[in-house]
């Protein structure tokens, strides 16, 4: 339960309101307990044949007390529940801020649905604790104290007897809730499975339709839904005890009151007014008793949820700034050096890069080629620090990359990831995503370099065209070029193009490359491609193979070497040309 | 750039209403309710039983205060010990009986609720499977997911608790009124004189809370869709150092959500105490009026007791009302969205009497095809070409020329606006989609992998595709090499969207999938665009054999991959500009020739 103390900082921020809330609870409860006492007095007065004036006065007092107590009830909600919403805001904000810091690896390994579940269910559970649970436990404690004291002062024996069933109720509520909670966790798991299943199905609907897998998918979904129904019924079997138990136990209290209290009245140890008051008091205690078991459970759930949230909070932030970070670095020039860099994705996984040493002078263009899955993407991800090297060092401008503040580093790297991700926003907002201010001129410039302008001119909404999710309503090449334009727009010192022309035709590519040449004049660039035509003009070409740089040099030099590069080049030539060559 | 405009998911500004979240008037509510109840029909028996049990349970609950009155007036006041014991035993008996009945009532109504939502959920999911791509182009996935998950879920509450609770509340109120009137009709009228205030308060509350809940729901949807999208695009946020900006964007959405919630607190904070006050007011009235009667000796003190208990019982359902109302509102809004989706007929219908494709040969004919995604913005204009059985046809052209669109049409992801597409001489609109697609395998330009294993991604759960076929397909596309290096081989876990595979590897898996399904027509849309040349050539050689006698359509930007095609179609801005073999097109010295020159200029073999 120590984890719950981590919430103290949130409570502290709202100390004032919370203390007020507690004060309001106190006032409201105090006024409320007078109602049964007035009732008792009025009934006793009736039996003593009092005047009707007195009775009217009692009636008025009862109503007045209710008004005062009601007003403070209102104030309680306006303080404590409002605070709980504020804390929820803080919790969610902190959660999101933390997510923004987590490393690429975390997001690769964790499904979006899973993170969403934490963001919704777990935060909601914690809010229940900070709001309603806190409110009810304070309320319950105060009410119990006052009510039981008064009841004891009226008749201790009767109090003891009729309150006896209540702890049993609390106990059952607690036990049942615990069981229900267990079942509930199982239900949540299936629910999350159903969600994930639907999510993937709808995202992959093109595949499902192409391969006519609808019937199979529906059956799979029906099976999971039926499992969900079963688990729900398992829970309901237990949950259904709840109400009957409640009736039974509170009803028993009342019957005891009538029976034992009635006997006492007959024996003149008690008045009928006392019974009326007790009846009311019981009514006042029943809900807090239930709340008691319920709160105990909320606390447990909040604890479990906090535990899950903490696994995210405790998730190692792999790539971060550290002692080495030199905050004085505000600019970078763009020369890059790899020094004995090795990299692997996990201890038990094979090396992707082994002892790679490489220099990329400022303003030059490096091209990387190599087989599918050889590690090209992995290598450039080290430069923008999506991952950190396993061993060795990378230097930019001669400074260790880890000493450069992350945002300085990334603000100077224009990255075009191999897989395009666009937001479901306008084209303009996507292209200018990395730029602080909207700027039409810049927009036109980068759209022109990436040859997107011609396509956009055909769209009726031009740059205000709103894209579907992930840019679904653009053609493959249009998506890629939007991503290129986005990288250019931040005016980077280093530009990284990871297979960024794979969906672009050769002619357009050629045009982009020509325009880029101008743009890249004194910037460093890294281009990954499978096409010789894309890489042939680079200042330096490296061929990655088996985790090392197998070949390195300019196009012509590599052709002379007659190795892997030559082989690729040879294979990309048209056969008839080869025939002509003889 | 503006920070509050983010996405088409309806979150343009805090107030702008997402059409899906709009709630229509009351008339609509009753229509919705009728439709909802139609889902209850198969479970009519449950409903009848539930109502019957409800009447009994309510009666048992309502009789107890009356028994208390007897206990007080007849036994306590008259000092009858034995009578007191007897009546206590009777009270206890009603209690036990009520508890048992209540258990079964809860169990069976919940069972009914669960069954109904199961039916609805599967029906909805099946409906979504039928929807055309046009729908998916426009609708955020998260929204559709919400329909089949959360929206259906909120109906559960309506069916399982809502409807039954309403019945039981009505019956309880009826019973209470019967007992009260039977005992003292005047006092009943006096104590019920607070009712108009209560009804008015409830009415106001209902309206206000409805508005504020609409806002809460809207803000919640906005919050969730923001998170969903930005978690998926986290690497872009980080690569572009936009963490601060996205923190602010989120804070704005988070804040709107908080405010919406705080606004709704107000109504609850007011309503609950008011109900309590009115209930105490009723008690005060009973004391005043009833007390007077007692003094005059026209009424017994036990009646006073009973009435005090009855008011308590009477107000309880009304106090719970806010809770129930919440459930009802959410359920109504959800059901409206669900029905909207069920009524969505963006469906490419199968013909009523589809022609069967027997002995499919794989002949494809495009005849004067025109096509636009959006009205009048034609992306394909008057496209005509034919592919004969066993031929390989290549489509080349600049990006955005409409190549993928041609394929989308052949597969009937969309229907043509004008013209027709024939396979084996039959218009594809006369064949069932399933039949058509079963004969065609497509490697789509956008690779998509499901979470699961490599094997399950290749056979898509089709158990008729054997392990051997999976391995053969992988070998053909050159994926077997890297797969067999994985510790779990074909059972290696694939993460969401294949996150831990290289892009080329993903493409190979999706290629293997197409081959494993052993199609008559194979369509490759940039199927090897991210694959290295060596592997690409290996694949080409390998599928050459496989494609003997089958038709294939290939889209590629790398001309080396298509030069051997029987026919090359050059597409430009949605129109066919040139058609011919590689040699023919070269000698034509047109667009293709230029493309070719571009790709191979200053590249020579040494
Ligand atoms: N779902 C869609 N909704 C609306 N417009 C679309 C949709 N898909 C494509 N388009 C538009 O239709 C045009 C043709 O797109 P298509 O995908 O057919 O081009 P393509 O020739 O395959 O291009 P690429 O080589 O870049 O993949 C483009 O301008 C594109 O923006
Ligand atoms: N997050 C990851 N966890 C584990 N293994 C990974 C991860 N990402 C990539 N790999 C593996 O590392 C190897 C190198 O992948 P990388 O994406 O760097 O290849 P690539 O050279 O860019 O290939 P391609 O040409 O297909 O883009 C591949 O075998 C891939 O399966
Ligand atoms: Mg890669």
PDB file of N, CA and C in Angstrom, chain A residues 30 61-62 99 106 159-160 173 190 192 212 216 226 244 250 263 292 367 370 388 441 496 513 520 578:
ATOM      1  N   UNK A  30     -22.707  16.483  11.262  1.00  0.00           N
ATOM      2  CA  UNK A  30     -23.221  16.921  12.561  1.00  0.00           C
ATOM      3  C   UNK A  30     -24.668  17.368  12.475  1.00  0.00           C
ATOM      4  N   UNK A  61     -37.829  22.432  12.401  1.00  0.00           N
ATOM      5  CA  UNK A  61     -36.409  22.214  12.692  1.00  0.00           C
ATOM      6  C   UNK A  61     -35.844  21.096  11.815  1.00  0.00           C
ATOM      7  N   UNK A  62     -36.618  20.010  11.682  1.00  0.00           N
ATOM      8  CA  UNK A  62     -36.150  18.886  10.855  1.00  0.00           C
ATOM      9  C   UNK A  62     -35.832  19.361   9.442  1.00  0.00           C
ATOM     10  N   UNK A  99       5.361   9.334 -21.049  1.00  0.00           N
ATOM     11  CA  UNK A  99       5.331   8.585 -22.307  1.00  0.00           C
ATOM     12  C   UNK A  99       6.212   9.257 -23.355  1.00  0.00           C
ATOM     13  N   UNK A 106      10.463   0.787 -26.395  1.00  0.00           N
ATOM     14  CA  UNK A 106       9.247   0.562 -25.612  1.00  0.00           C
ATOM     15  C   UNK A 106       8.021   0.546 -26.519  1.00  0.00           C
ATOM     16  N   UNK A 159     -28.031  -0.856  21.119  1.00  0.00           N
ATOM     17  CA  UNK A 159     -27.067  -0.452  20.100  1.00  0.00           C
ATOM     18  C   UNK A 159     -26.178  -1.617  19.718  1.00  0.00           C
ATOM     19  N   UNK A 160     -25.626  -2.266  20.731  1.00  0.00           N
ATOM     20  CA  UNK A 160     -24.725  -3.383  20.472  1.00  0.00           C
ATOM     21  C   UNK A 160     -25.437  -4.458  19.650  1.00  0.00           C
ATOM     22  N   UNK A 173     -19.217  -7.538   2.064  1.00  0.00           N
ATOM     23  CA  UNK A 173     -19.003  -6.630   0.939  1.00  0.00           C
ATOM     24  C   UNK A 173     -17.541  -6.660   0.531  1.00  0.00           C
ATOM     25  N   UNK A 190     -10.122 -10.014 -21.350  1.00  0.00           N
ATOM     26  CA  UNK A 190     -10.823 -10.412 -22.580  1.00  0.00           C
ATOM     27  C   UNK A 190     -11.287  -9.184 -23.340  1.00  0.00           C
ATOM     28  N   UNK A 192      -9.893  -6.335 -23.436  1.00  0.00           N
ATOM     29  CA  UNK A 192      -8.744  -5.770 -24.121  1.00  0.00           C
ATOM     30  C   UNK A 192      -8.382  -6.624 -25.345  1.00  0.00           C
ATOM     31  N   UNK A 212     -10.286 -12.831 -48.566  1.00  0.00           N
ATOM     32  CA  UNK A 212     -11.596 -13.382 -48.209  1.00  0.00           C
ATOM     33  C   UNK A 212     -11.555 -14.082 -46.858  1.00  0.00           C
ATOM     34  N   UNK A 216     -13.779 -16.174 -41.386  1.00  0.00           N
ATOM     35  CA  UNK A 216     -12.853 -16.637 -40.358  1.00  0.00           C
ATOM     36  C   UNK A 216     -12.722 -15.611 -39.239  1.00  0.00           C
ATOM     37  N   UNK A 226     -17.861 -14.612 -27.032  1.00  0.00           N
ATOM     38  CA  UNK A 226     -18.582 -15.574 -26.218  1.00  0.00           C
ATOM     39  C   UNK A 226     -17.791 -15.890 -24.940  1.00  0.00           C
ATOM     40  N   UNK A 244     -29.113  -9.119  -2.370  1.00  0.00           N
ATOM     41  CA  UNK A 244     -29.830  -9.919  -1.369  1.00  0.00           C
ATOM     42  C   UNK A 244     -29.173  -9.836   0.008  1.00  0.00           C
ATOM     43  N   UNK A 250     -29.283  -5.733   6.528  1.00  0.00           N
ATOM     44  CA  UNK A 250     -29.870  -4.502   7.069  1.00  0.00           C
ATOM     45  C   UNK A 250     -31.271  -4.789   7.587  1.00  0.00           C
ATOM     46  N   UNK A 263     -39.570  -5.067  22.840  1.00  0.00           N
ATOM     47  CA  UNK A 263     -39.602  -5.650  24.182  1.00  0.00           C
ATOM     48  C   UNK A 263     -39.229  -4.642  25.244  1.00  0.00           C
ATOM     49  N   UNK A 292     -17.894   1.186   3.261  1.00  0.00           N
ATOM     50  CA  UNK A 292     -16.671   0.755   3.899  1.00  0.00           C
ATOM     51  C   UNK A 292     -16.028  -0.398   3.128  1.00  0.00           C
ATOM     52  N   UNK A 367      26.099   7.196 -48.811  1.00  0.00           N
ATOM     53  CA  UNK A 367      25.031   6.289 -49.214  1.00  0.00           C
ATOM     54  C   UNK A 367      25.274   4.937 -48.573  1.00  0.00           C
ATOM     55  N   UNK A 370      22.870  -2.408 -49.050  1.00  0.00           N
ATOM     56  CA  UNK A 370      23.038  -3.705 -48.386  1.00  0.00           C
ATOM     57  C   UNK A 370      21.757  -4.482 -48.440  1.00  0.00           C
ATOM     58  N   UNK A 388      20.513   3.625 -28.636  1.00  0.00           N
ATOM     59  CA  UNK A 388      21.903   3.965 -28.350  1.00  0.00           C
ATOM     60  C   UNK A 388      22.800   2.779 -28.697  1.00  0.00           C
ATOM     61  N   UNK A 441       5.841  30.339 -47.460  1.00  0.00           N
ATOM     62  CA  UNK A 441       6.981  30.323 -48.357  1.00  0.00           C
ATOM     63  C   UNK A 441       7.769  29.028 -48.203  1.00  0.00           C
ATOM     64  N   UNK A 496      18.547  12.587 -43.335  1.00  0.00           N
ATOM     65  CA  UNK A 496      18.634  11.132 -43.462  1.00  0.00           C
ATOM     66  C   UNK A 496      17.440  10.622 -44.253  1.00  0.00           C
ATOM     67  N   UNK A 513      16.127  14.500 -56.597  1.00  0.00           N
ATOM     68  CA  UNK A 513      17.555  14.448 -56.286  1.00  0.00           C
ATOM     69  C   UNK A 513      18.284  15.681 -56.806  1.00  0.00           C
ATOM     70  N   UNK A 520      21.187  20.518 -50.375  1.00  0.00           N
ATOM     71  CA  UNK A 520      22.113  19.817 -49.486  1.00  0.00           C
ATOM     72  C   UNK A 520      23.526  20.366 -49.543  1.00  0.00           C
ATOM     73  N   UNK A 578      22.932  -5.772 -71.494  1.00  0.00           N
ATOM     74  CA  UNK A 578      24.029  -6.701 -71.275  1.00  0.00           C
ATOM     75  C   UNK A 578      24.336  -7.443 -72.563  1.00  0.00           C
TER      76      UNK A 578
END
